[in-house]
Coordinates of C-alpha atoms and ligand atoms in Angstrom, one line a residue:
E256 CA 1.7 -1.2 35.4
S257 CA 0.0 0.8 32.6
K258 CA 2.7 3.4 32.8
R259 CA 5.3 0.8 32.1
A260 CA 3.3 -0.6 29.2
G261 CA 3.1 3.0 27.8
K262 CA 6.8 3.4 28.2
N263 CA 7.5 0.1 26.4
Q264 CA 5.1 1.1 23.6
L265 CA 6.9 4.4 23.3
S266 CA 10.3 2.8 22.9
F267 CA 8.9 0.3 20.5
Y268 CA 7.7 3.1 18.3
N269 CA 11.0 4.8 18.6
S270 CA 12.9 1.8 17.6
A271 CA 10.5 1.0 14.7
M272 CA 10.9 4.6 13.5
Q273 CA 14.6 4.4 13.9
E274 CA 14.7 1.2 11.9
Q275 CA 12.5 2.7 9.2
A276 CA 14.9 5.7 9.0
L277 CA 17.9 3.5 8.7
L278 CA 16.3 1.5 6.0
S279 CA 15.5 4.7 4.1
I280 CA 19.1 5.8 4.4
R281 CA 20.4 2.5 3.2
L282 CA 18.0 2.5 0.3
E283 CA 19.0 6.0 -0.6
E284 CA 22.6 5.0 -0.7
E285 CA 21.8 1.9 -2.7
L286 CA 19.9 4.0 -5.3
R287 CA 22.9 6.3 -5.6
Q288 CA 25.1 3.3 -6.2
A289 CA 22.6 1.9 -8.7
L290 CA 22.6 5.1 -10.7
A291 CA 26.4 5.1 -10.8
H292 CA 26.7 1.4 -11.6
E293 CA 24.0 1.2 -14.3
E294 CA 21.7 -1.1 -12.3
F295 CA 18.6 0.5 -13.8
A296 CA 16.8 -0.8 -16.9
L297 CA 13.6 0.0 -18.8
A298 CA 10.8 -2.4 -19.6
F299 CA 8.6 -1.5 -22.6
Q300 CA 4.9 -2.3 -22.5
P301 CA 3.2 -2.1 -25.9
I302 CA 0.1 0.2 -26.1
I303 CA -2.3 -1.3 -28.6
D304 CA -4.7 0.3 -31.1
L305 CA -8.0 -1.4 -30.2
S306 CA -9.3 -1.1 -33.7
N307 CA -6.7 -3.4 -35.3
G308 CA -4.4 -4.8 -32.6
Q309 CA -1.3 -3.0 -33.7
T310 CA 1.2 -1.5 -31.3
V311 CA 1.1 2.2 -31.6
K312 CA 3.6 3.1 -28.9
F313 CA 5.3 1.8 -25.8
E314 CA 5.3 2.9 -22.1
A315 CA 8.8 2.8 -20.5
L316 CA 8.7 1.3 -17.0
L317 CA 11.6 1.6 -14.7
R318 CA 13.2 -1.6 -13.3
W319 CA 16.1 -2.0 -10.9
Q320 CA 18.4 -5.0 -11.1
H321 CA 19.5 -5.1 -7.5
P322 CA 22.7 -7.1 -7.1
V323 CA 21.3 -9.1 -4.1
R324 CA 17.6 -8.8 -4.0
G325 CA 17.1 -9.2 -7.8
I326 CA 14.6 -7.2 -9.9
Q327 CA 12.9 -4.4 -8.0
Y328 CA 9.7 -2.6 -9.2
P329 CA 9.0 1.1 -9.0
G330 CA 6.6 0.6 -6.1
S331 CA 9.5 -0.3 -3.8
F332 CA 11.9 2.6 -4.6
I333 CA 10.2 5.5 -6.4
E334 CA 8.9 7.1 -3.1
I335 CA 12.4 7.2 -1.5
A336 CA 13.8 8.4 -4.8
E337 CA 11.3 11.3 -4.7
Q338 CA 11.9 12.1 -1.0
T339 CA 15.6 12.3 -1.6
G340 CA 15.5 14.1 -4.9
L341 CA 17.3 11.3 -6.6
I342 CA 14.4 10.9 -8.9
V343 CA 15.6 14.0 -10.8
P344 CA 18.9 12.4 -12.1
M345 CA 17.1 9.0 -12.4
G346 CA 14.4 10.7 -14.5
Y347 CA 17.0 12.1 -16.9
W348 CA 18.5 8.6 -17.1
V349 CA 15.1 7.2 -18.0
I350 CA 14.6 9.8 -20.8
E351 CA 18.1 8.9 -22.1
A352 CA 17.3 5.2 -22.0
A353 CA 14.0 5.8 -23.8
G354 CA 16.1 7.7 -26.4
D355 CA 18.3 4.6 -26.7
F356 CA 15.3 2.5 -27.5
I357 CA 13.9 5.0 -30.0
Q358 CA 17.4 4.9 -31.7
Q359 CA 17.4 1.1 -31.6
Q360 CA 14.1 1.2 -33.5
M361 CA 15.6 3.6 -36.1
Q362 CA 18.7 1.4 -36.5
A363 CA 16.6 -1.7 -37.0
G364 CA 14.9 0.1 -39.9
L365 CA 11.5 -0.1 -38.3
M366 CA 8.7 2.4 -38.4
V367 CA 9.6 4.2 -35.2
K368 CA 7.0 4.1 -32.5
P369 CA 6.8 6.7 -29.7
V370 CA 7.8 6.0 -26.2
A371 CA 5.9 7.3 -23.1
V372 CA 7.9 8.1 -20.0
N373 CA 6.5 8.7 -16.5
L374 CA 7.4 11.9 -14.7
S375 CA 7.6 12.6 -11.0
V376 CA 6.5 15.8 -9.4
C377 CA 10.1 16.7 -8.5
Q378 CA 10.8 16.9 -12.3
L379 CA 8.0 19.4 -12.7
R380 CA 9.8 21.7 -10.3
E381 CA 13.1 21.6 -12.3
P382 CA 13.3 25.1 -13.8
D383 CA 15.2 24.0 -16.8
F384 CA 13.4 20.7 -17.4
A385 CA 11.9 21.5 -20.8
E386 CA 15.1 23.0 -22.0
R387 CA 17.1 19.9 -21.0
V388 CA 14.7 17.5 -22.6
D389 CA 14.8 19.6 -25.8
A390 CA 18.6 19.5 -25.8
L391 CA 18.6 15.8 -25.2
L392 CA 16.3 15.1 -28.2
K393 CA 18.2 17.4 -30.5
R394 CA 21.6 15.8 -29.5
R395 CA 20.2 12.4 -30.4
K396 CA 18.3 13.7 -33.5
I397 CA 15.0 12.3 -32.2
A398 CA 11.8 14.0 -33.4
P399 CA 10.0 15.4 -30.4
H400 CA 6.7 13.7 -31.2
L401 CA 8.4 10.4 -30.5
L402 CA 8.6 11.3 -26.8
E403 CA 5.4 11.4 -24.7
L404 CA 5.5 12.4 -21.1
E405 CA 3.0 11.0 -18.6
I406 CA 1.9 13.1 -15.6
T407 CA -0.6 11.6 -13.2
E408 CA -3.9 13.4 -12.7
S409 CA -3.2 13.9 -8.9
M410 CA 0.3 15.3 -9.6
L411 CA -1.3 17.7 -12.0
M412 CA -4.1 18.8 -9.8
E413 CA -1.8 19.4 -6.8
N414 CA 0.4 21.6 -8.9
V415 CA -1.9 23.1 -11.5
E416 CA 0.0 26.4 -12.1
L417 CA 3.4 24.8 -12.2
A418 CA 2.2 21.9 -14.4
M419 CA 0.3 24.2 -16.8
T420 CA 3.4 26.3 -17.6
L421 CA 5.7 23.2 -18.1
I422 CA 3.1 21.4 -20.2
A423 CA 2.7 24.4 -22.4
D424 CA 6.5 24.6 -22.8
L425 CA 6.9 20.9 -23.6
R426 CA 4.0 20.9 -26.1
R427 CA 5.4 24.0 -27.8
L428 CA 8.6 21.8 -28.4
G429 CA 6.4 19.1 -30.0
I430 CA 6.5 16.7 -27.0
R431 CA 3.1 15.0 -26.3
I432 CA 1.6 15.0 -22.8
A433 CA -0.6 12.3 -21.3
I434 CA -2.6 12.5 -18.1
D435 CA -1.9 9.2 -16.3
D436 CA -4.1 7.3 -13.8
F437 CA -7.1 9.4 -14.8
G438 CA -10.1 9.1 -12.4
T439 CA -8.1 8.9 -9.2
G440 CA -7.0 12.5 -8.9
Y441 CA -10.2 14.5 -8.4
S442 CA -9.7 17.0 -11.2
S443 CA -12.7 19.3 -11.8
L444 CA -13.9 19.7 -15.4
S445 CA -13.0 23.4 -15.2
Q446 CA -9.4 22.6 -14.2
L447 CA -9.2 20.0 -16.9
R448 CA -10.3 22.6 -19.5
L449 CA -7.3 24.8 -18.5
V450 CA -4.7 22.1 -19.0
P451 CA -4.0 21.3 -22.7
V452 CA -2.9 17.7 -23.1
D453 CA -2.9 15.1 -25.9
I454 CA -3.9 11.8 -24.3
L455 CA -5.8 10.7 -21.3
K456 CA -5.2 7.3 -19.6
I457 CA -8.1 5.8 -17.7
D458 CA -6.8 4.3 -14.5
R459 CA -6.7 0.5 -14.0
S460 CA -9.1 0.7 -11.1
F461 CA -11.9 1.5 -13.5
V462 CA -10.9 -1.2 -16.0
M463 CA -10.6 -3.8 -13.3
N464 CA -14.3 -3.5 -12.4
L465 CA -15.8 -3.2 -15.8
E466 CA -17.4 -6.7 -15.6
S467 CA -18.8 -6.3 -12.1
N468 CA -19.7 -2.6 -11.9
P469 CA -22.3 -1.0 -14.2
V470 CA -21.3 2.5 -12.8
D471 CA -17.7 2.0 -13.8
R472 CA -18.9 1.0 -17.3
Q473 CA -20.9 4.2 -17.5
M474 CA -18.0 6.2 -16.2
V475 CA -15.5 4.8 -18.7
E476 CA -17.9 5.3 -21.5
A477 CA -18.7 8.9 -20.4
I478 CA -14.9 9.7 -20.1
T479 CA -14.3 8.3 -23.6
V480 CA -17.1 10.4 -25.1
M481 CA -15.8 13.5 -23.3
V482 CA -12.2 12.9 -24.3
H483 CA -13.2 12.5 -27.9
K484 CA -15.3 15.7 -27.8
L485 CA -12.1 17.5 -26.7
G486 CA -10.3 16.1 -29.6
L487 CA -8.0 13.9 -27.5
K488 CA -7.2 10.2 -27.5
V489 CA -8.0 7.8 -24.7
V490 CA -6.0 4.8 -23.4
A491 CA -7.4 2.2 -21.0
E492 CA -4.9 0.8 -18.6
G493 CA -4.6 -2.6 -17.0
I494 CA -6.7 -4.7 -19.5
E495 CA -6.6 -8.3 -18.2
T496 CA -9.6 -10.0 -19.6
V497 CA -11.2 -10.4 -23.1
E498 CA -14.5 -9.1 -21.6
Q499 CA -12.9 -5.8 -20.6
L500 CA -11.3 -5.6 -24.0
W501 CA -14.5 -6.1 -25.9
F502 CA -16.4 -3.6 -23.8
L503 CA -13.7 -1.0 -24.3
K504 CA -13.7 -1.7 -28.1
S505 CA -17.5 -1.5 -28.2
I506 CA -17.5 2.1 -26.7
G507 CA -14.8 3.3 -29.1
C508 CA -11.9 3.5 -26.7
D509 CA -8.8 4.2 -28.9
Y510 CA -6.0 2.4 -27.2
G511 CA -5.4 -0.3 -24.6
Q512 CA -2.6 -1.4 -22.4
G513 CA -2.6 -4.5 -20.1
F514 CA -1.3 -7.9 -19.4
L515 CA -3.9 -9.5 -21.8
L516 CA -2.5 -7.5 -24.7
A517 CA 1.2 -7.5 -23.8
R518 CA 3.4 -7.5 -20.7
P519 CA 6.2 -5.0 -20.1
L520 CA 9.0 -6.5 -22.3
V521 CA 12.8 -6.2 -22.4
P522 CA 13.9 -4.0 -25.4
E523 CA 14.8 -6.9 -27.7
Q524 CA 11.4 -8.5 -27.2
A525 CA 9.6 -5.2 -27.5
L526 CA 11.3 -4.5 -30.9
Q527 CA 9.9 -7.8 -32.2
Y528 CA 6.4 -7.7 -30.6
P529 CA 4.0 -8.1 -33.5
G530 CA 0.8 -6.8 -31.8
Y531 CA -2.3 -8.5 -30.5
A532 CA -3.5 -10.9 -33.2
D533 CA -7.0 -11.5 -31.9
L534 CA -8.0 -7.9 -32.7
A535 CA -6.5 -8.0 -36.2
L536 CA -8.8 -10.9 -37.1
S537 CA -12.1 -9.5 -35.9
K538 CA -13.3 -6.1 -37.0
S539 CA -16.1 -5.8 -34.4
A540 CA -17.0 -7.0 -30.9
P541 CA -18.8 -10.3 -30.7
R542 CA -22.6 -10.0 -30.2
D543 CA -22.5 -12.2 -27.2
N544 CA -21.0 -9.9 -24.5
K545 CA -23.4 -10.4 -21.7
T546 CA -20.8 -10.0 -19.0
C547 CA -20.2 -6.3 -19.9
Ligands
LIG602 P1 1.8 3.6 -14.4 O1 2.5 4.7 -15.1 O2 0.3 3.7 -14.2 O3 2.2 2.3 -15.2 C1 1.4 1.1 -15.3 C2 1.7 0.1 -14.3 O4 0.7 -0.9 -14.4 C3 3.0 -0.6 -14.5 O5 3.5 -1.1 -13.2 C4 2.6 -1.9 -15.3 O6 3.5 -2.9 -15.2 C5 1.3 -2.2 -14.7 N1 0.4 -2.9 -15.5 C6 0.3 -2.9 -16.9 N2 -0.7 -3.7 -17.3 C7 -1.2 -4.2 -16.2 C8 -2.3 -5.2 -16.0 O7 -2.9 -5.7 -16.9 N3 -2.5 -5.6 -14.7 C9 -1.8 -5.1 -13.7 N4 -2.1 -5.5 -12.5 N5 -0.8 -4.2 -13.8 C10 -0.5 -3.8 -15.1 P2 5.0 -0.8 -12.7 O8 6.0 -1.0 -13.8 O9 5.2 -1.6 -11.4 O10 5.0 0.7 -12.4 C11 4.2 1.3 -11.4 C12 4.2 2.8 -11.4 O11 5.5 3.3 -11.1 C13 3.8 3.4 -12.7 O12 2.4 3.4 -12.9 C14 4.4 4.8 -12.6 O13 3.5 5.6 -11.9 C15 5.6 4.5 -11.8 N6 6.8 4.5 -12.7 C16 7.3 3.5 -13.5 N7 8.4 3.8 -14.1 C17 8.7 5.1 -13.7 C18 9.7 6.0 -14.1 O14 10.6 5.8 -14.9 N8 9.6 7.3 -13.4 C19 8.7 7.6 -12.5 N9 8.7 8.8 -11.9 N10 7.7 6.7 -12.2 C20 7.7 5.5 -12.8
LIG603 MG1 2.3 5.7 -16.7
LIG604 MG1 -1.0 4.7 -15.2
LIG605 MG1 -0.5 3.9 -12.2

């Protein structure tokens, strides 16, 4: 009896695994098609100067217009793209598309704002990555400081040696580097000291709990002080409430990103986004901020 149950269980797992494998293969094929048929697009989320509400730059976020399933977010396809190595050509597509958006700003006669692009670990391993990005920018006559590359803290810490060399090369070219999702990757201060970057982005998981968790408030404040002492700028990710916003303002956090300030936008909307008006009007945080 129990033997039979065990057997059934085994075949169940086998078929579940088989199904998973088939889904992955199908997704991989679909991603290949997507790349060939221009089904990818970028959304641009404004990053706001918390002292005046102005947009200082944008983060490019990958979207996939699937012909049947509709819009797909990175959470549903980046992992497979990484496992199959497809993320490498996709990553170059993203940088080209970010370049298109920078050139659109130029053509509109606007003060051009930088665009931040997320990198995957596979891209760190490309031996000619810095060279190719440099060539891409030169070909498009885009100043290197207009491109910022985001590397997650965990990606960085799992590949310190590799990342350090690449970051140094990219920064030598004038490209800015941000550490993304900071606070989730267990970097030690000594490792952080070795990796020269320009910007540090505090992970949404800290911002989310600012109202409820005094420890997170202290952490975010301490990170901000440390970042400033190192001469870098800090961005808080995932700001959704005015209480979070006012707290971040009160501790001197430089920039913010989040649905409260602005959603990820299609390029035409992003070009016209005026900024977050509430911050332009008030120079300081309101006295009454009990919740934070
Ligand atoms: P990330 O780099 O940390 O990007 C921020 C994510 O948080 C985005 O999700 C954005 O839409 C979301 N977000 C922004 N503000 C808020 C908020 O107030 N509340 C909440 N709940 N979420 C907010 P998205 O676009 O789904 O991207 C998820 C992740 O996928 C990104 O996290 C990044 O790690 C990765 N990703 C996105 N685009 C690319 C890409 O072109 N290449 C690679 N390799 N990874 C990408
Ligand atoms: Mg990012
Ligand atoms: Mg992030
Ligand atoms: Mg993230």
